[in-house]
Coordinates of C-alpha atoms in Angstrom, one line a residue:
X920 CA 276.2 123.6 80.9
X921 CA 277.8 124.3 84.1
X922 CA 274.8 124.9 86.5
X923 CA 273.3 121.9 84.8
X924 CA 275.8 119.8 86.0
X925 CA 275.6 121.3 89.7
X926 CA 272.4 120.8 89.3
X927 CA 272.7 117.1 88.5
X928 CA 274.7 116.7 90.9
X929 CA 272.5 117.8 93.8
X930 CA 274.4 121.4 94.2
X931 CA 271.5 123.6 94.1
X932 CA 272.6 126.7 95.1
X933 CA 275.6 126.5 92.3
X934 CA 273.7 125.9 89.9
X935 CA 271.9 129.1 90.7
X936 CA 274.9 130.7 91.4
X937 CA 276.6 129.7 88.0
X938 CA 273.6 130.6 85.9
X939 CA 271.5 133.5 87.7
X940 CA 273.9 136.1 86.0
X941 CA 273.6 135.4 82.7
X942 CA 270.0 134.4 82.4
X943 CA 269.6 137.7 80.8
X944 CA 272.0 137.9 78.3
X945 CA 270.8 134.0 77.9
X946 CA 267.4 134.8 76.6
X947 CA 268.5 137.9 74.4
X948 CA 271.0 135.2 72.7
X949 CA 269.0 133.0 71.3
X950 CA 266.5 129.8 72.0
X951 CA 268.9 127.3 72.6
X952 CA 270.7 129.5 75.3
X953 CA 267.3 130.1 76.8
X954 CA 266.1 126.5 77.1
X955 CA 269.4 125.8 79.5
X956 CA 267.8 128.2 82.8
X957 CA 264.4 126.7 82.3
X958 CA 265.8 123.2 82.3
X959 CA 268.2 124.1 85.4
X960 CA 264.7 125.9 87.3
X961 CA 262.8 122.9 85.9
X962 CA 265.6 120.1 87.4
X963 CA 265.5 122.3 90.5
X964 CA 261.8 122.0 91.2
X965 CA 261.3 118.5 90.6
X966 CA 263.9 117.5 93.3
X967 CA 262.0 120.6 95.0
X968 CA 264.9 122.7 95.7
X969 CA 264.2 126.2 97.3
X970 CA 266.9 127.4 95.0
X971 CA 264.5 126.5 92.5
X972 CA 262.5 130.4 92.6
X973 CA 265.4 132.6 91.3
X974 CA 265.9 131.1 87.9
X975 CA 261.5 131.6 87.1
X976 CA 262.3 135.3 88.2
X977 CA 265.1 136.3 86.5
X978 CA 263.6 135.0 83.2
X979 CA 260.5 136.6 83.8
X980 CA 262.0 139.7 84.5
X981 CA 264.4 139.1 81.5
X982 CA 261.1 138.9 79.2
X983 CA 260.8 135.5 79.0
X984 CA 257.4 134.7 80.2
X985 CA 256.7 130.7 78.9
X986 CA 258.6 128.9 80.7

């Protein structure tokens, strides 16, 4: 919950920080760890943070492809 709360908080590029390196081992894990990067990516864009693009990649690239 971390880079949701930098997030919130207006701290894009922690919340990318925080979260980027797990969003692998996020979507092997299960749904509910999933759902966290594509609410952080989804917080990101609608306050239309550049820091927003990295989160969309690294799940596609981790297999997750419906964000």
């Amino acid at each position: 919950m971390a880079a949701r709360g930098h997030a919130l908080a207006g701290d894009a590029a922690a919340a990318v920080l925080v979260r980027l390196p797990i969003v692998a081992d996020a979507v092997v894990l299960n749904r509910h760890a999933r759902k966290e990067p594509v609410d952080v990516a989804t917080l990101l864009k609608k306050r239309n943070s550049p820091q927003a693009i990295p989160l969309p990649e690294a799940l596609v690239a981790a297999g997750r492809t419906d964000e």
